[in-house]
Amino acid sequence: MEEQSDIALLQRLRQSDESAYTEIFHRYWEKLYAIAYNRLRTRAAAEDVVQEVLASLWVRKAELDIRHLSGYLATATRYAVFRQISRLLPDHPLDTPDVAQQLVQTPDMDHLDYCRLQERLGQEIAQLPEKCRLVFLYSRRDQYSNKEIAAALQLSEKTVEAHLTKALKHLRVRLKDVYPYLSFFF
């Protein structure tokens, strides 16, 4: 049987087609697990996160407007990791060095407030020129390929590459004190 596109699977999912959900589950389980495990470093916690994300996809199937399934699921998994950390540390803010560092697996992440980091990143992205910002968001948030971005914005692939380079350079310069931690957002 020929593999269906994500778009076709999403259409079937919106119609409560369980076989479409099963296909999405099998297609993305390992990728999502790798994202979660890379941050949480425990099998059970990573499995819980992936189950949460995929269960939410089924429950919210009619209300979601997903254009790029892979990007959506990866982003949802990243946010679910932070929800998982919050559940595991209900009485400990993320600045509790011993526990947070074990969970986040990023050097000195225990001294950063995730929400402030995300807000600061958002402010810097907002300062990018419009086309540059759109290219960056399509690439990093939606995980579009350079070719897909070029088609969507009617640009050449070289122009897309130039905008990405410009955006990353801007963010590296403006966020140099926290840039190593931003890999989680990309």
mmCIF file of N, CA and C in Angstrom, residues 25-153:
data_model
loop_
_atom_site.group_PDB
_atom_site.id
_atom_site.type_symbol
_atom_site.label_atom_id
_atom_site.label_comp_id
_atom_site.label_asym_id
_atom_site.label_seq_id
_atom_site.Cartn_x
_atom_site.Cartn_y
_atom_site.Cartn_z
ATOM 1 N N PHE A 25 0.473 7.857 14.319
ATOM 2 C CA PHE A 25 1.123 7.351 15.523
ATOM 3 C C PHE A 25 2.399 6.591 15.154
ATOM 4 N N HIS A 26 2.283 5.659 14.245
ATOM 5 C CA HIS A 26 3.442 4.843 13.856
ATOM 6 C C HIS A 26 4.491 5.656 13.099
ATOM 7 N N ARG A 27 4.041 6.610 12.311
ATOM 8 C CA ARG A 27 4.961 7.416 11.512
ATOM 9 C C ARG A 27 5.815 8.341 12.375
ATOM 10 N N TYR A 28 5.237 8.869 13.469
ATOM 11 C CA TYR A 28 5.920 9.911 14.237
ATOM 12 C C TYR A 28 6.359 9.498 15.638
ATOM 13 N N TRP A 29 5.982 8.330 16.102
ATOM 14 C CA TRP A 29 6.307 7.926 17.469
ATOM 15 C C TRP A 29 7.797 8.049 17.770
ATOM 16 N N GLU A 30 8.638 7.469 16.955
ATOM 17 C CA GLU A 30 10.081 7.454 17.236
ATOM 18 C C GLU A 30 10.689 8.858 17.234
ATOM 19 N N LYS A 31 10.294 9.687 16.288
ATOM 20 C CA LYS A 31 10.821 11.054 16.217
ATOM 21 C C LYS A 31 10.440 11.837 17.470
ATOM 22 N N LEU A 32 9.175 11.730 17.870
ATOM 23 C CA LEU A 32 8.712 12.468 19.045
ATOM 24 C C LEU A 32 9.368 11.939 20.317
ATOM 25 N N TYR A 33 9.530 10.631 20.372
ATOM 26 C CA TYR A 33 10.186 10.019 21.522
ATOM 27 C C TYR A 33 11.627 10.531 21.628
ATOM 28 N N ALA A 34 12.320 10.624 20.513
ATOM 29 C CA ALA A 34 13.708 11.101 20.517
ATOM 30 C C ALA A 34 13.785 12.543 21.027
ATOM 31 N N ILE A 35 12.852 13.381 20.601
ATOM 32 C CA ILE A 35 12.822 14.772 21.063
ATOM 33 C C ILE A 35 12.624 14.811 22.572
ATOM 34 N N ALA A 36 11.654 14.058 23.068
ATOM 35 C CA ALA A 36 11.348 14.058 24.501
ATOM 36 C C ALA A 36 12.490 13.439 25.309
ATOM 37 N N TYR A 37 13.000 12.315 24.850
ATOM 38 C CA TYR A 37 14.053 11.628 25.597
ATOM 39 C C TYR A 37 15.328 12.459 25.648
ATOM 40 N N ASN A 38 15.626 13.171 24.578
ATOM 41 C CA ASN A 38 16.812 14.015 24.530
ATOM 42 C C ASN A 38 16.811 15.056 25.644
ATOM 43 N N ARG A 39 15.642 15.492 26.056
ATOM 44 C CA ARG A 39 15.537 16.500 27.127
ATOM 45 C C ARG A 39 15.296 15.882 28.504
ATOM 46 N N LEU A 40 14.491 14.864 28.565
ATOM 47 C CA LEU A 40 14.097 14.311 29.861
ATOM 48 C C LEU A 40 15.041 13.221 30.369
ATOM 49 N N ARG A 41 15.637 12.495 29.464
ATOM 50 C CA ARG A 41 16.606 11.434 29.769
ATOM 51 C C ARG A 41 16.040 10.291 30.611
ATOM 52 N N THR A 42 14.727 10.150 30.607
ATOM 53 C CA THR A 42 14.138 8.960 31.219
ATOM 54 C C THR A 42 13.102 8.407 30.249
ATOM 55 N N ARG A 43 13.123 7.101 30.112
ATOM 56 C CA ARG A 43 12.237 6.445 29.152
ATOM 57 C C ARG A 43 10.762 6.682 29.487
ATOM 58 N N ALA A 44 10.405 6.485 30.747
ATOM 59 C CA ALA A 44 9.003 6.613 31.149
ATOM 60 C C ALA A 44 8.479 8.030 30.920
ATOM 61 N N ALA A 45 9.264 9.028 31.294
ATOM 62 C CA ALA A 45 8.830 10.414 31.117
ATOM 63 C C ALA A 45 8.687 10.758 29.642
ATOM 64 N N ALA A 46 9.631 10.299 28.822
ATOM 65 C CA ALA A 46 9.557 10.562 27.388
ATOM 66 C C ALA A 46 8.338 9.887 26.774
ATOM 67 N N GLU A 47 8.066 8.654 27.172
ATOM 68 C CA GLU A 47 6.884 7.946 26.666
ATOM 69 C C GLU A 47 5.602 8.663 27.083
ATOM 70 N N ASP A 48 5.557 9.156 28.329
ATOM 71 C CA ASP A 48 4.381 9.905 28.795
ATOM 72 C C ASP A 48 4.140 11.147 27.944
ATOM 73 N N VAL A 49 5.208 11.849 27.618
ATOM 74 C CA VAL A 49 5.099 13.061 26.811
ATOM 75 C C VAL A 49 4.546 12.730 25.428
ATOM 76 N N VAL A 50 5.088 11.699 24.801
ATOM 77 C CA VAL A 50 4.638 11.337 23.456
ATOM 78 C C VAL A 50 3.183 10.889 23.489
ATOM 79 N N GLN A 51 2.819 10.117 24.487
ATOM 80 C CA GLN A 51 1.423 9.682 24.624
ATOM 81 C C GLN A 51 0.501 10.895 24.786
ATOM 82 N N GLU A 52 0.932 11.859 25.595
ATOM 83 C CA GLU A 52 0.140 13.069 25.821
ATOM 84 C C GLU A 52 -0.074 13.837 24.517
ATOM 85 N N VAL A 53 0.997 14.002 23.755
ATOM 86 C CA VAL A 53 0.919 14.757 22.495
ATOM 87 C C VAL A 53 0.010 14.046 21.498
ATOM 88 N N LEU A 54 0.203 12.756 21.327
ATOM 89 C CA LEU A 54 -0.597 12.017 20.347
ATOM 90 C C LEU A 54 -2.051 11.856 20.784
ATOM 91 N N ALA A 55 -2.289 11.710 22.087
ATOM 92 C CA ALA A 55 -3.669 11.633 22.581
ATOM 93 C C ALA A 55 -4.371 12.974 22.362
ATOM 94 N N SER A 56 -3.643 14.055 22.603
ATOM 95 C CA SER A 56 -4.205 15.388 22.389
ATOM 96 C C SER A 56 -4.558 15.599 20.916
ATOM 97 N N LEU A 57 -3.733 15.074 20.033
ATOM 98 C CA LEU A 57 -4.015 15.179 18.598
ATOM 99 C C LEU A 57 -5.366 14.546 18.278
ATOM 100 N N TRP A 58 -5.630 13.374 18.835
ATOM 101 C CA TRP A 58 -6.907 12.692 18.592
ATOM 102 C C TRP A 58 -8.074 13.459 19.197
ATOM 103 N N VAL A 59 -7.907 13.902 20.442
ATOM 104 C CA VAL A 59 -8.989 14.591 21.147
ATOM 105 C C VAL A 59 -9.337 15.915 20.466
ATOM 106 N N ARG A 60 -8.327 16.629 19.995
ATOM 107 C CA ARG A 60 -8.540 17.961 19.427
ATOM 108 C C ARG A 60 -8.556 17.961 17.901
ATOM 109 N N LYS A 61 -8.716 16.805 17.290
ATOM 110 C CA LYS A 61 -8.587 16.664 15.834
ATOM 111 C C LYS A 61 -9.487 17.589 15.037
ATOM 112 N N ALA A 62 -10.673 17.857 15.507
ATOM 113 C CA ALA A 62 -11.616 18.688 14.754
ATOM 114 C C ALA A 62 -11.291 20.175 14.845
ATOM 115 N N GLU A 63 -10.652 20.598 15.917
ATOM 116 C CA GLU A 63 -10.403 22.028 16.115
ATOM 117 C C GLU A 63 -9.020 22.491 15.668
ATOM 118 N N LEU A 64 -8.127 21.559 15.408
ATOM 119 C CA LEU A 64 -6.763 21.922 15.029
ATOM 120 C C LEU A 64 -6.674 22.303 13.559
ATOM 121 N N ASP A 65 -5.901 23.350 13.291
ATOM 122 C CA ASP A 65 -5.629 23.767 11.919
ATOM 123 C C ASP A 65 -4.140 23.543 11.680
ATOM 124 N N ILE A 66 -3.788 22.322 11.320
ATOM 125 C CA ILE A 66 -2.387 21.931 11.157
ATOM 126 C C ILE A 66 -2.042 21.948 9.678
ATOM 127 N N ARG A 67 -0.977 22.677 9.354
ATOM 128 C CA ARG A 67 -0.535 22.728 7.960
ATOM 129 C C ARG A 67 0.687 21.869 7.715
ATOM 130 N N HIS A 68 1.467 21.669 8.749
ATOM 131 C CA HIS A 68 2.693 20.886 8.624
ATOM 132 C C HIS A 68 2.759 19.962 9.839
ATOM 133 N N LEU A 69 2.325 18.739 9.658
ATOM 134 C CA LEU A 69 2.155 17.800 10.769
ATOM 135 C C LEU A 69 3.441 17.559 11.538
ATOM 136 N N SER A 70 4.525 17.332 10.851
ATOM 137 C CA SER A 70 5.793 17.054 11.515
ATOM 138 C C SER A 70 6.205 18.212 12.424
ATOM 139 N N GLY A 71 6.132 19.430 11.920
ATOM 140 C CA GLY A 71 6.484 20.614 12.706
ATOM 141 C C GLY A 71 5.562 20.808 13.885
ATOM 142 N N TYR A 72 4.267 20.607 13.647
ATOM 143 C CA TYR A 72 3.298 20.753 14.725
ATOM 144 C C TYR A 72 3.587 19.764 15.859
ATOM 145 N N LEU A 73 3.798 18.505 15.506
ATOM 146 C CA LEU A 73 4.032 17.476 16.531
ATOM 147 C C LEU A 73 5.346 17.715 17.274
ATOM 148 N N ALA A 74 6.383 18.151 16.565
ATOM 149 C CA ALA A 74 7.668 18.425 17.219
ATOM 150 C C ALA A 74 7.531 19.577 18.214
ATOM 151 N N THR A 75 6.842 20.630 17.815
ATOM 152 C CA THR A 75 6.638 21.769 18.704
ATOM 153 C C THR A 75 5.773 21.372 19.895
ATOM 154 N N ALA A 76 4.706 20.636 19.651
ATOM 155 C CA ALA A 76 3.842 20.185 20.739
ATOM 156 C C ALA A 76 4.626 19.328 21.727
ATOM 157 N N THR A 77 5.540 18.529 21.216
ATOM 158 C CA THR A 77 6.363 17.680 22.092
ATOM 159 C C THR A 77 7.287 18.535 22.950
ATOM 160 N N ARG A 78 7.883 19.555 22.363
ATOM 161 C CA ARG A 78 8.765 20.434 23.148
ATOM 162 C C ARG A 78 7.995 21.093 24.292
ATOM 163 N N TYR A 79 6.800 21.583 24.008
ATOM 164 C CA TYR A 79 6.012 22.200 25.071
ATOM 165 C C TYR A 79 5.555 21.171 26.103
ATOM 166 N N ALA A 80 5.240 19.983 25.653
ATOM 167 C CA ALA A 80 4.837 18.921 26.588
ATOM 168 C C ALA A 80 5.990 18.535 27.510
ATOM 169 N N VAL A 81 7.218 18.622 27.018
ATOM 170 C CA VAL A 81 8.381 18.349 27.870
ATOM 171 C C VAL A 81 8.399 19.331 29.035
ATOM 172 N N PHE A 82 8.159 20.600 28.757
ATOM 173 C CA PHE A 82 8.161 21.576 29.848
ATOM 174 C C PHE A 82 6.976 21.370 30.792
ATOM 175 N N ARG A 83 5.843 20.967 30.261
ATOM 176 C CA ARG A 83 4.717 20.641 31.162
ATOM 177 C C ARG A 83 5.091 19.454 32.046
ATOM 178 N N GLN A 84 5.774 18.480 31.464
ATOM 179 C CA GLN A 84 6.209 17.299 32.219
ATOM 180 C C GLN A 84 7.181 17.710 33.326
ATOM 181 N N ILE A 85 8.114 18.580 33.004
ATOM 182 C CA ILE A 85 9.058 19.058 34.011
ATOM 183 C C ILE A 85 8.305 19.775 35.129
ATOM 184 N N SER A 86 7.322 20.585 34.770
ATOM 185 C CA SER A 86 6.527 21.292 35.785
ATOM 186 C C SER A 86 5.793 20.318 36.692
ATOM 187 N N ARG A 87 5.273 19.233 36.097
ATOM 188 C CA ARG A 87 4.574 18.229 36.917
ATOM 189 C C ARG A 87 5.544 17.500 37.836
ATOM 190 N N LEU A 88 6.745 17.238 37.335
ATOM 191 C CA LEU A 88 7.736 16.528 38.146
ATOM 192 C C LEU A 88 8.322 17.411 39.239
ATOM 193 N N LEU A 89 8.250 18.708 39.044
ATOM 194 C CA LEU A 89 8.809 19.655 40.007
ATOM 195 C C LEU A 89 7.744 20.633 40.489
ATOM 196 N N PRO A 90 6.646 20.174 41.068
ATOM 197 C CA PRO A 90 5.568 21.095 41.415
ATOM 198 C C PRO A 90 5.964 22.154 42.430
ATOM 199 N N ASP A 91 6.864 21.832 43.339
ATOM 200 C CA ASP A 91 7.249 22.787 44.378
ATOM 201 C C ASP A 91 8.618 23.397 44.137
ATOM 202 N N HIS A 92 9.192 23.111 42.962
ATOM 203 C CA HIS A 92 10.529 23.590 42.670
ATOM 204 C C HIS A 92 10.506 24.398 41.377
ATOM 205 N N PRO A 93 10.878 25.662 41.451
ATOM 206 C CA PRO A 93 11.011 26.402 40.196
ATOM 207 C C PRO A 93 12.183 25.838 39.406
ATOM 208 N N LEU A 94 12.254 26.174 38.149
ATOM 209 C CA LEU A 94 13.334 25.649 37.311
ATOM 210 C C LEU A 94 14.703 26.166 37.715
ATOM 211 N N ASP A 95 14.752 27.061 38.700
ATOM 212 C CA ASP A 95 16.073 27.513 39.130
ATOM 213 C C ASP A 95 16.594 26.688 40.305
ATOM 214 N N THR A 96 15.977 25.529 40.571
ATOM 215 C CA THR A 96 16.509 24.607 41.558
ATOM 216 C C THR A 96 17.604 23.810 40.862
ATOM 217 N N PRO A 97 18.854 24.088 41.186
ATOM 218 C CA PRO A 97 19.953 23.559 40.381
ATOM 219 C C PRO A 97 20.015 22.045 40.234
ATOM 220 N N ASP A 98 19.917 21.312 41.304
ATOM 221 C CA ASP A 98 20.157 19.877 41.218
ATOM 222 C C ASP A 98 19.136 19.137 40.380
ATOM 223 N N VAL A 99 17.868 19.346 40.605
ATOM 224 C CA VAL A 99 16.827 18.597 39.908
ATOM 225 C C VAL A 99 16.630 19.109 38.485
ATOM 226 N N ALA A 100 16.548 20.403 38.316
ATOM 227 C CA ALA A 100 16.292 20.966 36.992
ATOM 228 C C ALA A 100 17.409 20.607 36.012
ATOM 229 N N GLN A 101 18.635 20.651 36.473
ATOM 230 C CA GLN A 101 19.737 20.351 35.555
ATOM 231 C C GLN A 101 19.670 18.902 35.093
ATOM 232 N N GLN A 102 19.274 17.994 35.968
ATOM 233 C CA GLN A 102 19.145 16.601 35.576
ATOM 234 C C GLN A 102 18.040 16.434 34.534
ATOM 235 N N LEU A 103 16.947 17.158 34.712
ATOM 236 C CA LEU A 103 15.810 17.003 33.804
ATOM 237 C C LEU A 103 16.021 17.679 32.468
ATOM 238 N N VAL A 104 16.586 18.838 32.463
ATOM 239 C CA VAL A 104 16.704 19.600 31.231
ATOM 240 C C VAL A 104 17.938 19.200 30.435
ATOM 241 N N GLN A 105 18.962 18.714 31.080
ATOM 242 C CA GLN A 105 20.164 18.221 30.417
ATOM 243 C C GLN A 105 20.855 19.285 29.571
ATOM 244 N N THR A 106 20.805 20.511 30.022
ATOM 245 C CA THR A 106 21.512 21.581 29.343
ATOM 246 C C THR A 106 22.342 22.312 30.389
ATOM 247 N N PRO A 107 23.638 22.508 30.171
ATOM 248 C CA PRO A 107 24.464 23.170 31.175
ATOM 249 C C PRO A 107 23.894 24.525 31.573
ATOM 250 N N ASP A 108 23.794 24.740 32.842
ATOM 251 C CA ASP A 108 23.345 26.003 33.429
ATOM 252 C C ASP A 108 21.907 26.382 33.092
ATOM 253 N N MET A 109 21.121 25.459 32.541
ATOM 254 C CA MET A 109 19.717 25.761 32.260
ATOM 255 C C MET A 109 18.981 26.065 33.544
ATOM 256 N N ASP A 110 19.478 25.582 34.667
ATOM 257 C CA ASP A 110 18.822 25.800 35.934
ATOM 258 C C ASP A 110 18.774 27.271 36.316
ATOM 259 N N HIS A 111 19.592 28.108 35.716
ATOM 260 C CA HIS A 111 19.620 29.527 36.055
ATOM 261 C C HIS A 111 18.770 30.371 35.110
ATOM 262 N N LEU A 112 18.118 29.724 34.205
ATOM 263 C CA LEU A 112 17.295 30.458 33.248
ATOM 264 C C LEU A 112 15.824 30.218 33.517
ATOM 265 N N ASP A 113 15.061 31.235 33.345
ATOM 266 C CA ASP A 113 13.620 31.090 33.442
ATOM 267 C C ASP A 113 13.094 30.887 32.031
ATOM 268 N N TYR A 114 12.531 29.732 31.783
ATOM 269 C CA TYR A 114 12.071 29.374 30.447
ATOM 270 C C TYR A 114 11.148 30.435 29.852
ATOM 271 N N CYS A 115 10.216 30.913 30.627
ATOM 272 C CA CYS A 115 9.256 31.886 30.085
ATOM 273 C C CYS A 115 9.934 33.181 29.670
ATOM 274 N N ARG A 116 10.861 33.644 30.464
ATOM 275 C CA ARG A 116 11.575 34.876 30.096
ATOM 276 C C ARG A 116 12.428 34.658 28.856
ATOM 277 N N LEU A 117 13.026 33.496 28.764
ATOM 278 C CA LEU A 117 13.834 33.177 27.594
ATOM 279 C C LEU A 117 12.971 33.162 26.336
ATOM 280 N N GLN A 118 11.821 32.523 26.435
ATOM 281 C CA GLN A 118 10.914 32.453 25.297
ATOM 282 C C GLN A 118 10.417 33.847 24.919
ATOM 283 N N GLU A 119 10.107 34.664 25.904
ATOM 284 C CA GLU A 119 9.631 36.022 25.644
ATOM 285 C C GLU A 119 10.725 36.860 24.961
ATOM 286 N N ARG A 120 11.930 36.731 25.458
ATOM 287 C CA ARG A 120 13.042 37.479 24.880
ATOM 288 C C ARG A 120 13.304 37.045 23.433
ATOM 289 N N LEU A 121 13.250 35.755 23.199
ATOM 290 C CA LEU A 121 13.417 35.246 21.845
ATOM 291 C C LEU A 121 12.323 35.807 20.935
ATOM 292 N N GLY A 122 11.091 35.793 21.407
ATOM 293 C CA GLY A 122 9.972 36.331 20.631
ATOM 294 C C GLY A 122 10.160 37.806 20.289
ATOM 295 N N GLN A 123 10.671 38.569 21.240
ATOM 296 C CA GLN A 123 10.921 39.995 20.998
ATOM 297 C C GLN A 123 11.977 40.199 19.917
ATOM 298 N N GLU A 124 13.025 39.393 19.968
ATOM 299 C CA GLU A 124 14.082 39.520 18.973
ATOM 300 C C GLU A 124 13.599 39.081 17.590
ATOM 301 N N ILE A 125 12.805 38.023 17.540
ATOM 302 C CA ILE A 125 12.249 37.573 16.262
ATOM 303 C C ILE A 125 11.341 38.663 15.684
ATOM 304 N N ALA A 126 10.572 39.317 16.547
ATOM 305 C CA ALA A 126 9.667 40.371 16.102
ATOM 306 C C ALA A 126 10.420 41.565 15.510
ATOM 307 N N GLN A 127 11.668 41.759 15.905
ATOM 308 C CA GLN A 127 12.459 42.875 15.389
ATOM 309 C C GLN A 127 13.057 42.605 14.005
ATOM 310 N N LEU A 128 12.980 41.372 13.548
ATOM 311 C CA LEU A 128 13.504 41.049 12.226
ATOM 312 C C LEU A 128 12.646 41.713 11.149
ATOM 313 N N PRO A 129 13.228 42.056 10.014
ATOM 314 C CA PRO A 129 12.421 42.562 8.898
ATOM 315 C C PRO A 129 11.360 41.513 8.523
ATOM 316 N N GLU A 130 10.240 41.961 7.986
ATOM 317 C CA GLU A 130 9.084 41.085 7.774
ATOM 318 C C GLU A 130 9.413 39.802 7.005
ATOM 319 N N LYS A 131 10.008 39.907 5.849
ATOM 320 C CA LYS A 131 10.312 38.702 5.048
ATOM 321 C C LYS A 131 11.274 37.790 5.801
ATOM 322 N N CYS A 132 12.271 38.381 6.424
ATOM 323 C CA CYS A 132 13.253 37.618 7.182
ATOM 324 C C CYS A 132 12.565 36.868 8.330
ATOM 325 N N ARG A 133 11.669 37.552 9.013
ATOM 326 C CA ARG A 133 10.920 36.939 10.123
ATOM 327 C C ARG A 133 10.037 35.798 9.619
ATOM 328 N N LEU A 134 9.344 36.008 8.513
ATOM 329 C CA LEU A 134 8.484 34.966 7.965
ATOM 330 C C LEU A 134 9.288 33.738 7.562
ATOM 331 N N VAL A 135 10.410 33.967 6.896
ATOM 332 C CA VAL A 135 11.262 32.854 6.485
ATOM 333 C C VAL A 135 11.738 32.090 7.713
ATOM 334 N N PHE A 136 12.195 32.823 8.717
ATOM 335 C CA PHE A 136 12.689 32.186 9.938
ATOM 336 C C PHE A 136 11.597 31.357 10.614
ATOM 337 N N LEU A 137 10.405 31.912 10.749
ATOM 338 C CA LEU A 137 9.306 31.193 11.416
ATOM 339 C C LEU A 137 8.862 29.969 10.612
ATOM 340 N N TYR A 138 8.770 30.118 9.297
ATOM 341 C CA TYR A 138 8.424 28.950 8.471
ATOM 342 C C TYR A 138 9.466 27.845 8.653
ATOM 343 N N SER A 139 10.723 28.251 8.723
ATOM 344 C CA SER A 139 11.796 27.267 8.834
ATOM 345 C C SER A 139 11.846 26.621 10.217
ATOM 346 N N ARG A 140 11.875 27.423 11.251
ATOM 347 C CA ARG A 140 12.113 26.887 12.589
ATOM 348 C C ARG A 140 10.841 26.479 13.318
ATOM 349 N N ARG A 141 9.799 27.254 13.219
ATOM 350 C CA ARG A 141 8.562 26.919 13.925
ATOM 351 C C ARG A 141 7.767 25.859 13.170
ATOM 352 N N ASP A 142 7.625 26.061 11.856
ATOM 353 C CA ASP A 142 6.787 25.167 11.061
ATOM 354 C C ASP A 142 7.575 24.053 10.388
ATOM 355 N N GLN A 143 8.887 24.144 10.445
ATOM 356 C CA GLN A 143 9.796 23.152 9.871
ATOM 357 C C GLN A 143 9.585 22.934 8.368
ATOM 358 N N TYR A 144 9.354 24.021 7.650
ATOM 359 C CA TYR A 144 9.268 23.949 6.197
ATOM 360 C C TYR A 144 10.683 23.849 5.642
ATOM 361 N N SER A 145 10.829 23.194 4.518
ATOM 362 C CA SER A 145 12.121 23.158 3.832
ATOM 363 C C SER A 145 12.323 24.501 3.132
ATOM 364 N N ASN A 146 13.564 24.772 2.752
ATOM 365 C CA ASN A 146 13.842 26.023 2.027
ATOM 366 C C ASN A 146 13.042 26.091 0.730
ATOM 367 N N LYS A 147 12.882 24.951 0.075
ATOM 368 C CA LYS A 147 12.106 24.906 -1.168
ATOM 369 C C LYS A 147 10.636 25.254 -0.911
ATOM 370 N N GLU A 148 10.060 24.717 0.181
ATOM 371 C CA GLU A 148 8.662 25.013 0.523
ATOM 372 C C GLU A 148 8.488 26.490 0.870
ATOM 373 N N ILE A 149 9.456 27.047 1.593
ATOM 374 C CA ILE A 149 9.388 28.467 1.955
ATOM 375 C C ILE A 149 9.465 29.324 0.702
ATOM 376 N N ALA A 150 10.386 28.978 -0.174
ATOM 377 C CA ALA A 150 10.544 29.738 -1.419
ATOM 378 C C ALA A 150 9.237 29.744 -2.211
ATOM 379 N N ALA A 151 8.582 28.596 -2.293
ATOM 380 C CA ALA A 151 7.314 28.516 -3.031
ATOM 381 C C ALA A 151 6.223 29.324 -2.327
ATOM 382 N N ALA A 152 6.136 29.216 -1.011
ATOM 383 C CA ALA A 152 5.078 29.914 -0.251
ATOM 384 C C ALA A 152 5.225 31.425 -0.327
ATOM 385 N N LEU A 153 6.463 31.906 -0.294
ATOM 386 C CA LEU A 153 6.698 33.354 -0.274
ATOM 387 C C LEU A 153 7.121 33.912 -1.628
#
